[in-house]
Amino acid sequence: MMETTLVILKPSSIQRALAGKILSRFEQKGLRIAGLKMMMLDENLLREHYAHLVDRPFFPSLILSMTATPVIVAAISGVEAVQTVRQMTGATNSRKALPGTIRGDFSMSGQENVIHASDSPENAAIELARFFCPEELYDYSLISTPSLYAPDELTR
Ligand code: UDP
Ligand code: MG
């Protein structure tokens, strides 16, 4: 199934000048950038986005971390993009994230773990709507599509 997922290049990746390298990984994989912008997150938005974590002791630290600089939000599309991007992201604790994953290759922390990626198609839809207006999501197709997928992979 063709899907779109939300990636956030967190302040830890902006500070460490990794934005280009990380976006490049998604491009190299054959995923399509459907939307891209820089924005400053605020506490209200983060309380929504990280609602499952508001009562955790590290939440204030997470807010400070996520508002330290602007972030880059990206809408990334492809067949089964949600799971694919999640696998490319690696475990939450970067020290446990496998080599070859983005967190495994670029970070050392459970908090400063360089990117966010949606964890299910349901959450991807909610998160994309949280960070992008519909007109910021572009529905073009890559000219490389026939080299990226077999025909039947695009119709399932
Ligand atoms: N986080 C943290 N300490 C923890 C768990 C999570 O600082 O013990 C931060 C970390 O930046 C993580 C984010 O909260 O990426 C969201 O947590 P979640 O469990 O949703 O992990 P993710 O989906 O990002 O892997
Ligand atoms: Mg999560």
CSV table of C-alpha atoms and ligand atoms in Angstrom, one decimal:
chain,number,residue,atom,x,y,z
A,1,MET,CA,0.0,0.0,0.0
A,2,MET,CA,1.3,3.5,-0.9
A,3,GLU,CA,1.6,5.3,2.4
A,4,THR,CA,2.9,8.7,3.7
A,5,THR,CA,4.6,9.0,7.1
A,6,LEU,CA,5.8,11.9,9.2
A,7,VAL,CA,9.4,12.4,10.0
A,8,ILE,CA,10.7,15.2,12.2
A,9,LEU,CA,14.4,16.1,12.0
A,10,LYS,CA,14.8,17.0,15.7
A,11,PRO,CA,16.9,19.9,17.0
A,12,SER,CA,19.6,17.3,17.8
A,13,SER,CA,20.0,16.7,14.0
A,14,ILE,CA,19.8,20.4,13.1
A,15,GLN,CA,22.5,21.3,15.7
A,16,ARG,CA,24.7,18.5,14.4
A,17,ALA,CA,24.2,19.5,10.8
A,18,LEU,CA,22.8,16.1,9.8
A,19,ALA,CA,19.6,17.3,8.1
A,20,GLY,CA,21.0,16.7,4.6
A,21,LYS,CA,22.5,13.3,5.3
A,22,ILE,CA,19.3,12.1,7.0
A,23,LEU,CA,17.0,13.3,4.2
A,24,SER,CA,19.5,11.8,1.7
A,25,ARG,CA,19.0,8.4,3.3
A,26,PHE,CA,15.3,8.5,2.6
A,27,GLU,CA,15.9,9.6,-1.0
A,28,GLN,CA,18.5,6.9,-1.6
A,29,LYS,CA,16.1,4.3,-0.3
A,30,GLY,CA,13.7,5.2,-3.0
A,31,LEU,CA,11.2,7.1,-0.8
A,32,ARG,CA,9.6,10.3,-2.1
A,33,ILE,CA,9.6,13.6,-0.3
A,34,ALA,CA,6.0,14.6,-0.4
A,35,GLY,CA,6.3,17.6,1.9
A,36,LEU,CA,9.1,19.5,3.6
A,37,LYS,CA,9.4,22.6,5.8
A,38,MET,CA,11.2,24.2,8.7
A,39,MET,CA,9.2,25.2,11.8
A,40,MET,CA,9.5,26.0,15.5
A,41,LEU,CA,7.6,23.6,17.7
A,42,ASP,CA,5.9,24.9,20.9
A,43,GLU,CA,4.8,23.3,24.1
A,44,ASN,CA,1.1,23.0,23.1
A,45,LEU,CA,1.9,21.2,19.9
A,46,LEU,CA,4.4,18.9,21.7
A,47,ARG,CA,1.8,18.1,24.4
A,48,GLU,CA,-0.4,16.8,21.6
A,49,HIS,CA,2.3,15.1,19.6
A,50,TYR,CA,3.8,13.4,22.7
A,51,ALA,CA,0.5,13.0,24.6
A,52,HIS,CA,1.6,9.4,25.6
A,53,LEU,CA,4.6,10.8,27.5
A,54,VAL,CA,3.2,14.0,29.3
A,55,ASP,CA,3.3,12.3,32.7
A,56,ARG,CA,6.8,10.9,32.4
A,57,PRO,CA,9.6,12.4,34.4
A,58,PHE,CA,11.6,13.3,31.3
A,59,PHE,CA,8.8,15.2,29.7
A,60,PRO,CA,10.1,18.7,30.6
A,61,SER,CA,13.5,17.8,29.3
A,62,LEU,CA,11.9,16.5,26.1
A,63,ILE,CA,10.1,19.8,25.6
A,64,LEU,CA,13.3,21.8,26.1
A,65,SER,CA,15.1,19.5,23.7
A,66,MET,CA,12.4,19.7,21.0
A,67,THR,CA,12.2,23.5,21.2
A,68,ALA,CA,16.0,24.2,21.2
A,69,THR,CA,16.0,25.1,17.5
A,70,PRO,CA,13.5,24.9,14.6
A,71,VAL,CA,12.9,21.4,13.3
A,72,ILE,CA,12.5,20.2,9.7
A,73,VAL,CA,9.3,18.2,9.2
A,74,ALA,CA,9.1,15.8,6.2
A,75,ALA,CA,6.3,13.8,4.7
A,76,ILE,CA,7.8,10.7,3.2
A,77,SER,CA,5.9,8.5,0.8
A,78,GLY,CA,6.3,5.0,-0.6
A,79,VAL,CA,4.9,1.5,-0.5
A,80,GLU,CA,4.6,0.6,3.2
A,81,ALA,CA,6.5,3.8,4.0
A,82,VAL,CA,5.4,3.8,7.7
A,83,GLN,CA,7.1,0.6,8.6
A,84,THR,CA,10.0,1.1,6.3
A,85,VAL,CA,10.9,4.5,7.7
A,86,ARG,CA,10.4,3.2,11.3
A,87,GLN,CA,12.8,0.4,10.5
A,88,MET,CA,15.3,2.9,9.0
A,89,THR,CA,14.9,5.0,12.2
A,90,GLY,CA,15.9,2.3,14.7
A,91,ALA,CA,15.2,1.8,18.4
A,92,THR,CA,14.3,4.8,20.6
A,93,ASN,CA,17.5,4.5,22.7
A,94,SER,CA,20.2,5.2,20.1
A,95,ARG,CA,22.7,3.2,21.9
A,96,LYS,CA,20.5,0.1,21.3
A,97,ALA,CA,19.6,1.1,17.8
A,98,LEU,CA,21.3,-1.2,15.2
A,99,PRO,CA,24.1,0.0,13.1
A,100,GLY,CA,22.7,0.9,9.7
A,101,THR,CA,19.7,2.6,11.2
A,102,ILE,CA,19.6,6.4,11.4
A,103,ARG,CA,19.7,6.5,15.2
A,104,GLY,CA,22.2,3.7,15.2
A,105,ASP,CA,24.6,5.5,12.9
A,106,PHE,CA,24.1,9.1,14.0
A,107,SER,CA,23.3,9.3,17.7
A,108,MET,CA,24.1,8.1,21.2
A,109,SER,CA,21.1,9.1,23.3
A,110,GLY,CA,17.6,7.9,24.2
A,111,GLN,CA,16.4,11.6,24.0
A,112,GLU,CA,18.7,13.2,21.5
A,113,ASN,CA,17.9,10.6,18.9
A,114,VAL,CA,17.9,12.9,15.9
A,115,ILE,CA,14.5,12.0,14.3
A,116,HIS,CA,10.9,11.2,15.0
A,117,ALA,CA,9.0,8.8,12.7
A,118,SER,CA,5.3,7.8,12.9
A,119,ASP,CA,4.8,4.3,14.4
A,120,SER,CA,1.6,3.2,12.6
A,121,PRO,CA,-0.5,4.2,9.5
A,122,GLU,CA,-3.2,5.5,11.9
A,123,ASN,CA,-0.7,7.8,13.7
A,124,ALA,CA,0.9,8.8,10.5
A,125,ALA,CA,-2.4,10.2,9.2
A,126,ILE,CA,-3.0,12.1,12.5
A,127,GLU,CA,0.6,13.4,12.7
A,128,LEU,CA,0.7,14.5,9.0
A,129,ALA,CA,-2.5,16.5,9.7
A,130,ARG,CA,-0.9,18.0,12.8
A,131,PHE,CA,2.2,19.3,11.0
A,132,PHE,CA,1.1,20.0,7.4
A,133,CYS,CA,-1.8,21.7,5.7
A,134,PRO,CA,-3.2,19.6,2.8
A,135,GLU,CA,-1.8,22.0,0.2
A,136,GLU,CA,1.7,21.4,1.6
A,137,LEU,CA,1.6,17.7,0.7
A,138,TYR,CA,2.5,17.2,-3.0
A,139,ASP,CA,1.0,14.4,-5.0
A,140,TYR,CA,3.6,14.1,-7.8
A,141,SER,CA,5.2,10.8,-8.9
A,142,LEU,CA,8.9,10.1,-9.2
A,143,ILE,CA,10.0,9.4,-12.8
A,144,SER,CA,12.1,6.5,-11.2
A,145,THR,CA,8.9,4.7,-10.0
A,146,PRO,CA,9.1,1.8,-12.6
A,147,SER,CA,12.7,1.2,-11.4
A,148,LEU,CA,11.7,1.3,-7.7
A,149,TYR,CA,8.7,-1.1,-7.8
A,150,ALA,CA,7.2,-4.0,-9.7
A,151,PRO,CA,3.8,-3.1,-11.2
A,152,ASP,CA,1.9,-5.4,-8.8
A,153,GLU,CA,3.5,-3.7,-5.8
A,154,LEU,CA,1.9,-0.4,-6.9
A,155,THR,CA,-1.6,-1.8,-7.3
A,156,ARG,CA,-2.0,-3.7,-4.0
B,1,UDP,N1,12.2,9.8,25.2
B,1,UDP,C1,13.1,10.1,26.2
B,1,UDP,N2,13.3,9.2,27.2
B,1,UDP,C2,12.6,8.0,27.2
B,1,UDP,C3,11.7,7.7,26.2
B,1,UDP,C4,11.5,8.6,25.2
B,1,UDP,O1,13.7,11.2,26.2
B,1,UDP,O2,12.8,7.2,28.1
B,1,UDP,C5,12.0,10.8,24.1
B,1,UDP,C6,12.8,10.4,22.8
B,1,UDP,O3,13.3,11.6,22.2
B,1,UDP,C7,11.8,9.7,22.0
B,1,UDP,C8,10.5,10.5,22.3
B,1,UDP,O4,10.6,10.8,23.7
B,1,UDP,O5,12.1,9.7,20.6
B,1,UDP,C9,9.2,9.8,22.0
B,1,UDP,O6,9.2,8.6,22.7
B,1,UDP,P1,8.6,7.2,22.0
B,1,UDP,O7,8.5,6.2,23.1
B,1,UDP,O8,7.4,7.6,21.2
B,1,UDP,O9,9.8,6.8,21.0
B,1,UDP,P2,10.0,6.9,19.4
B,1,UDP,O10,8.7,6.6,18.8
B,1,UDP,O11,10.5,8.3,19.1
B,1,UDP,O12,11.0,5.8,19.1
B,2,MG,MG,6.8,7.4,19.2
